[in-house]
XYZ file of C-alpha atoms in Angstrom:
383
model
C 4.587 11.808 14.194
C 1.373 11.875 12.180
C 3.416 9.848 9.722
C 2.642 7.109 12.674
C -0.336 6.472 12.824
C -1.879 2.611 13.444
C -4.351 1.715 15.927
C -3.189 -1.792 16.341
C 0.598 -0.731 16.806
C -0.596 2.050 19.258
C -2.689 -0.467 21.402
C 0.282 -3.272 21.355
C 2.351 -0.077 22.838
C -0.100 1.118 25.001
C -0.594 -2.202 26.576
C 3.276 -2.484 27.032
C 3.719 0.878 28.302
C 0.769 1.134 30.871
C -0.811 -1.230 32.657
C -4.385 -2.815 31.271
C -6.265 -2.374 34.288
C -4.788 0.019 36.657
C -7.312 -0.284 39.312
C -6.036 -4.247 39.410
C -2.521 -3.116 39.039
C -2.268 -5.724 36.077
C 0.671 -5.095 33.739
C 1.756 -7.564 31.141
C 5.200 -8.033 29.754
C 6.298 -7.100 26.386
C 6.207 -11.098 25.628
C 2.794 -11.281 27.306
C 1.423 -8.493 25.269
C 2.706 -9.915 21.885
C 1.155 -13.359 22.555
C -2.064 -12.171 23.426
C -2.203 -9.789 20.366
C -1.156 -12.674 18.251
C -4.209 -14.709 20.150
C -6.260 -11.605 19.025
C -5.456 -11.059 15.738
C -5.901 -15.076 14.893
C -9.161 -15.152 16.412
C -9.871 -11.942 14.619
C -9.176 -13.810 11.181
C -11.963 -16.535 11.702
C -14.436 -14.146 13.520
C -13.795 -10.455 12.194
C -17.482 -9.397 13.217
C -17.293 -10.482 16.962
C -13.403 -10.669 17.630
C -12.108 -9.109 20.930
C -9.626 -7.274 18.676
C -12.984 -5.460 17.390
C -14.086 -4.364 20.558
C -10.600 -2.508 20.979
C -10.297 -1.366 17.498
C -13.904 -0.935 16.397
C -12.622 0.141 12.707
C -10.138 -2.796 12.180
C -9.753 -3.755 9.025
C -9.885 -7.555 7.768
C -7.060 -9.928 7.975
C -6.674 -12.423 5.824
C -3.974 -14.935 7.032
C -3.094 -16.088 10.762
C -0.060 -14.982 12.116
C 2.826 -16.616 14.029
C 3.383 -13.094 15.658
C 5.712 -14.613 18.574
C 8.401 -16.479 16.337
C 8.648 -12.679 14.328
C 9.161 -11.510 18.199
C 11.871 -13.822 18.532
C 13.488 -13.553 15.748
C 13.475 -9.656 15.738
C 14.659 -9.892 19.194
C 17.905 -11.845 18.283
C 19.474 -8.971 16.601
C 17.911 -6.025 18.629
C 17.381 -7.405 21.944
C 14.206 -5.234 22.249
C 12.665 -7.149 25.018
C 15.345 -7.093 27.356
C 14.599 -3.292 27.965
C 12.950 -2.513 31.052
C 12.413 1.279 30.630
C 12.046 1.741 26.896
C 8.859 0.229 25.036
C 9.092 -1.226 21.342
C 9.348 1.855 19.032
C 6.356 2.231 16.753
C 8.979 1.031 14.077
C 10.310 -1.870 15.748
C 6.555 -2.857 16.009
C 5.883 -2.388 12.328
C 8.959 -4.536 11.464
C 7.629 -7.077 13.476
C 4.243 -7.510 11.981
C 5.572 -7.159 8.538
C 7.962 -10.061 9.409
C 5.318 -12.267 10.660
C 2.853 -11.340 7.279
C 5.457 -11.997 4.674
C 6.234 -15.501 6.631
C 2.173 -16.154 6.458
C 1.595 -15.252 3.213
C 4.731 -17.192 1.707
C 3.343 -20.680 1.073
C -0.138 -19.354 -0.779
C 1.271 -16.120 -2.248
C 0.249 -15.478 -6.041
C 0.172 -11.878 -6.443
C 2.662 -9.175 -4.786
C 1.600 -5.335 -5.468
C 3.980 -2.441 -4.863
C 3.339 1.347 -4.273
C 5.910 2.981 -6.452
C 7.126 6.381 -4.790
C 9.071 5.807 -1.250
C 8.367 2.142 -1.911
C 10.304 0.693 -4.836
C 11.993 3.771 -5.544
C 12.535 7.494 -4.374
C 9.918 10.067 -3.931
C 9.511 11.609 -7.248
C 12.442 9.408 -8.843
C 12.966 6.417 -11.095
C 14.234 2.846 -10.678
C 17.491 1.957 -12.631
C 18.796 -1.773 -13.477
C 21.084 -1.521 -10.535
C 18.271 -1.321 -7.738
C 18.114 -4.098 -5.392
C 14.076 -3.682 -5.961
C 14.799 -5.044 -9.798
C 16.358 -8.163 -8.896
C 13.881 -8.919 -6.422
C 11.031 -8.266 -8.783
C 12.650 -10.620 -11.320
C 12.976 -13.592 -8.681
C 9.304 -13.102 -7.944
C 8.353 -13.448 -11.797
C 10.820 -16.525 -11.977
C 9.117 -18.092 -9.102
C 5.557 -17.738 -11.036
C 4.283 -14.460 -8.502
C 2.395 -11.837 -10.586
C 3.963 -8.575 -9.821
C 1.970 -5.256 -10.628
C 2.947 -1.612 -9.369
C -0.504 0.064 -8.243
C 0.467 3.748 -7.863
C -1.543 6.775 -7.739
C 0.565 8.342 -10.614
C -2.146 8.399 -13.819
C -0.925 9.419 -17.303
C -4.282 8.250 -19.244
C -2.937 7.207 -22.770
C 0.647 7.916 -21.836
C 2.393 4.466 -21.080
C 5.754 6.342 -21.891
C 5.836 8.303 -18.590
C 5.355 4.851 -16.571
C 8.211 3.766 -18.915
C 10.598 6.522 -18.147
C 10.176 5.708 -14.232
C 10.361 2.015 -14.647
C 13.091 1.791 -17.405
C 15.442 -0.470 -14.940
C 12.424 -3.157 -14.626
C 11.780 -3.074 -18.208
C 15.487 -3.317 -19.119
C 16.026 -6.462 -16.820
C 12.485 -8.259 -17.957
C 14.380 -8.183 -21.620
C 16.307 -10.683 -20.126
C 13.972 -13.078 -19.080
C 11.690 -16.051 -20.685
C 8.459 -14.243 -22.007
C 6.288 -16.227 -19.732
C 7.878 -14.567 -16.507
C 8.029 -11.172 -18.088
C 4.024 -11.310 -18.878
C 3.415 -11.689 -15.224
C 4.336 -8.018 -14.840
C 1.769 -5.196 -14.760
C 1.520 -1.563 -13.805
C -2.205 0.034 -12.539
C -1.941 3.844 -12.571
C -4.411 6.206 -11.128
C -5.089 4.135 -8.242
C -7.093 1.878 -10.563
C -8.144 3.691 -13.561
C -5.281 2.847 -16.094
C -4.067 -1.109 -16.606
C -0.656 -1.733 -18.447
C 0.625 -4.947 -19.479
C 3.955 -5.421 -21.249
C 5.188 -6.426 -24.332
C 8.087 -6.422 -26.397
C 8.205 -3.921 -29.407
C 8.946 -5.900 -32.843
C 11.252 -3.099 -34.002
C 13.369 -1.983 -31.142
C 13.050 -5.429 -29.303
C 12.505 -3.402 -25.942
C 10.290 -4.422 -23.410
C 7.489 -1.655 -23.639
C 4.243 -1.042 -21.730
C 0.918 -1.499 -23.522
C -2.203 0.118 -22.267
C -5.156 -2.287 -21.463
C -8.441 -1.181 -22.666
C -11.235 -0.885 -19.985
C -13.467 -3.470 -21.212
C -10.851 -6.208 -20.582
C -10.568 -5.404 -16.944
C -12.862 -2.719 -15.198
C -15.621 -4.734 -14.549
C -13.332 -6.499 -12.181
C -13.668 -3.442 -9.607
C -17.133 -4.083 -9.670
C -18.441 -0.590 -10.485
C -17.572 2.026 -13.107
C -18.525 5.476 -13.091
C -19.538 8.313 -15.371
C -17.015 10.710 -16.159
C -19.733 13.787 -15.491
C -19.997 12.681 -12.119
C -16.523 12.300 -11.774
C -15.846 15.949 -12.710
C -18.326 17.281 -10.352
C -16.181 15.297 -7.358
C -13.316 16.595 -8.823
C -14.723 20.227 -8.973
C -15.760 19.997 -5.391
C -12.354 18.697 -4.394
C -10.704 21.265 -6.173
C -12.538 23.934 -4.524
C -11.586 22.705 -1.391
C -7.879 22.528 -2.170
C -7.904 26.167 -3.528
C -9.770 27.399 0.006
C -7.347 25.346 1.790
C -3.995 26.565 0.182
C -5.520 30.234 0.681
C -6.030 29.536 4.048
C -2.866 28.096 4.963
C -0.854 30.752 2.953
C 1.032 27.780 1.155
C 2.761 28.741 -2.553
C 0.997 25.697 -3.952
C -0.125 24.996 -7.568
C -3.191 22.811 -8.389
C -3.197 20.065 -11.254
C -6.195 18.871 -12.560
C -6.115 15.760 -14.668
C -8.805 13.336 -15.872
C -9.349 10.963 -12.752
C -7.766 13.478 -9.934
C -6.838 16.688 -8.699
C -4.075 17.840 -6.333
C -1.613 20.466 -4.793
C 1.580 20.218 -5.890
C 4.748 21.986 -4.392
C 6.451 24.527 -6.825
C 9.298 25.383 -4.436
C 12.207 23.774 -3.244
C 11.319 24.045 0.429
C 9.180 21.346 1.489
C 5.746 21.785 3.073
C 4.871 21.511 6.511
C 3.915 17.890 6.977
C 0.963 18.807 9.555
C -0.432 21.371 6.901
C -0.849 18.651 4.621
C -2.650 16.721 7.192
C -5.116 19.217 7.158
C -5.588 19.447 3.861
C -6.144 15.945 2.945
C -8.480 15.591 6.410
C -10.536 18.636 5.247
C -11.144 17.197 1.712
C -12.038 13.871 2.859
C -14.516 15.301 5.152
C -16.354 17.667 2.395
C -16.021 14.662 0.319
C -17.723 12.515 2.908
C -20.939 11.846 1.259
C -20.417 11.530 -2.026
C -20.943 8.083 -3.567
C -18.292 7.548 -6.098
C -15.157 5.845 -4.669
C -12.451 8.241 -4.036
C -9.324 8.830 -2.180
C -7.672 12.016 -0.593
C -4.306 11.565 0.878
C -1.069 13.533 1.847
C 1.465 12.200 -0.268
C 4.366 13.731 1.816
C 5.085 17.043 -0.309
C 1.465 17.331 -2.177
C -2.055 16.082 -1.634
C -4.068 14.296 -4.243
C -7.874 13.800 -4.568
C -8.367 10.139 -6.949
C -11.079 8.914 -8.332
C -10.955 5.451 -7.244
C -8.609 3.875 -4.771
C -5.829 1.288 -4.646
C -8.458 -1.475 -3.278
C -10.291 -1.189 -6.331
C -7.273 -1.410 -8.270
C -6.152 -4.233 -6.396
C -9.560 -6.130 -6.628
C -9.512 -6.036 -10.325
C -5.997 -7.255 -10.784
C -7.070 -10.237 -8.709
C -9.475 -11.272 -11.196
C -7.189 -10.097 -14.460
C -4.181 -11.716 -13.440
C -5.698 -15.582 -12.759
C -4.590 -16.412 -16.130
C -0.889 -15.565 -15.584
C -0.214 -17.805 -12.513
C 0.641 -21.734 -13.218
C -2.204 -23.021 -11.212
C -5.119 -20.567 -12.715
C -7.033 -22.930 -14.647
C -10.552 -23.112 -13.798
C -10.430 -20.198 -11.469
C -11.707 -16.652 -11.484
C -10.124 -14.796 -8.747
C -7.498 -14.424 -6.424
C -7.960 -13.654 -2.375
C -6.642 -11.953 -0.032
C -4.959 -14.938 1.170
C -3.068 -14.720 -1.939
C -2.073 -11.536 -2.337
C 0.371 -8.951 -0.689
C 0.420 -5.113 -0.900
C 3.537 -3.399 -0.021
C 2.906 0.519 0.738
C 4.533 3.175 2.304
C 1.123 4.943 3.384
C -1.072 3.176 5.610
C -2.308 6.152 8.019
C -5.613 7.686 8.173
C -4.632 9.891 5.311
C -2.727 7.582 3.346
C -3.619 5.744 0.300
C -2.261 2.423 0.802
C -4.977 1.841 3.838
C -7.834 0.811 1.988
C -5.758 -2.009 0.501
C -6.311 -3.995 3.582
C -9.642 -4.747 2.352
C -8.764 -6.820 -0.172
C -5.185 -8.326 0.581
C -2.831 -8.691 3.315
C -0.126 -5.990 3.710
C 3.140 -4.883 4.481
C 4.003 -1.480 5.813
C 7.522 0.075 4.869
C 9.022 3.420 4.732
C 11.461 3.496 2.072
C 12.868 1.590 -0.857
C 15.823 -0.156 1.221
C 13.207 -1.443 3.684
C 11.128 -2.848 1.085
C 13.979 -4.430 -0.554
C 15.088 -5.851 2.423
C 11.947 -7.426 3.376
C 11.321 -8.578 -0.052
C 14.525 -10.459 -0.371
C 13.239 -11.951 2.959
C 9.852 -12.860 1.357
C 11.871 -14.621 -1.820
C 13.945 -16.737 0.319
C 10.836 -18.259 1.605
C 9.104 -19.248 -1.783
C 9.622 -22.803 -3.062
């Protein structure tokens, strides 16, 4: 499936399913492949430009922490017995789970900041999160253990934090019951990297609300700013391409233009063909390939959006902004990828979580239930 695209996972499965050197008849067992990949990944952490892994995956992203992949394999095998299979190789999902398990174990001792995608990661696509959600209790646990938690979402509502409050009602209600010092460690980065919000307690109602942070307080943390006229020009090009593509593919899509984004959405009850959305996202990426302003064109599963900026820049800005919120943040200017974990559901070529790998360790989930299970395990590893 197009939703399951990842060169590292595909490499692992390829080596398990076929001989590495057919002329020599060399074929490794499942355990031998994982052991070899562990060595190559940890070599890549130390020497990313000359690693063996880069030889096989030229565009491999940076990796920040060494992984004990074999321990994750053995643990996962205790309840799946996948290594005992002789004719069915580990699935894409199984390899993804093993990498996630190894990643959260590796990051736990140094974790300071955890960022989450929103739709399909902490709540259902287009949905809201209620206080009864498992993810709410997990987020509260992180906050009370001194970890900064931020959503980093494509959803952009400039100057209208209430739109985020509606979708995050369950989290905000839970924050009312914990100390202010922990409550302040929850943030929301919207529009990929364009709108930052912090929490505050409304003096009249006593409710925890979101407040927009002025860009002068944090946007330099992205490392760059962009003129709105240049942004408009890029979005004009993107919008024209989107119009051409939905006409070409005869899709009943509508176009929505925002301050820092443009996209197509589905006004019907019938989901769009996923492959058509992939075609649109890839075409827009190609048409905008020479643009100098950072942007991302991504397939959202039932829509396609083009945003100014990207999640990598949003997380980078957070790594500087939140230093004052962590217990040992004195005399520090920013966090790095060994202290930050991003959790999302779209790490494919047309996904908007992929670029987060430039600045943070990552975990790839497929739904909120999976996120809650993995994050519950991570909480148990924290001091």
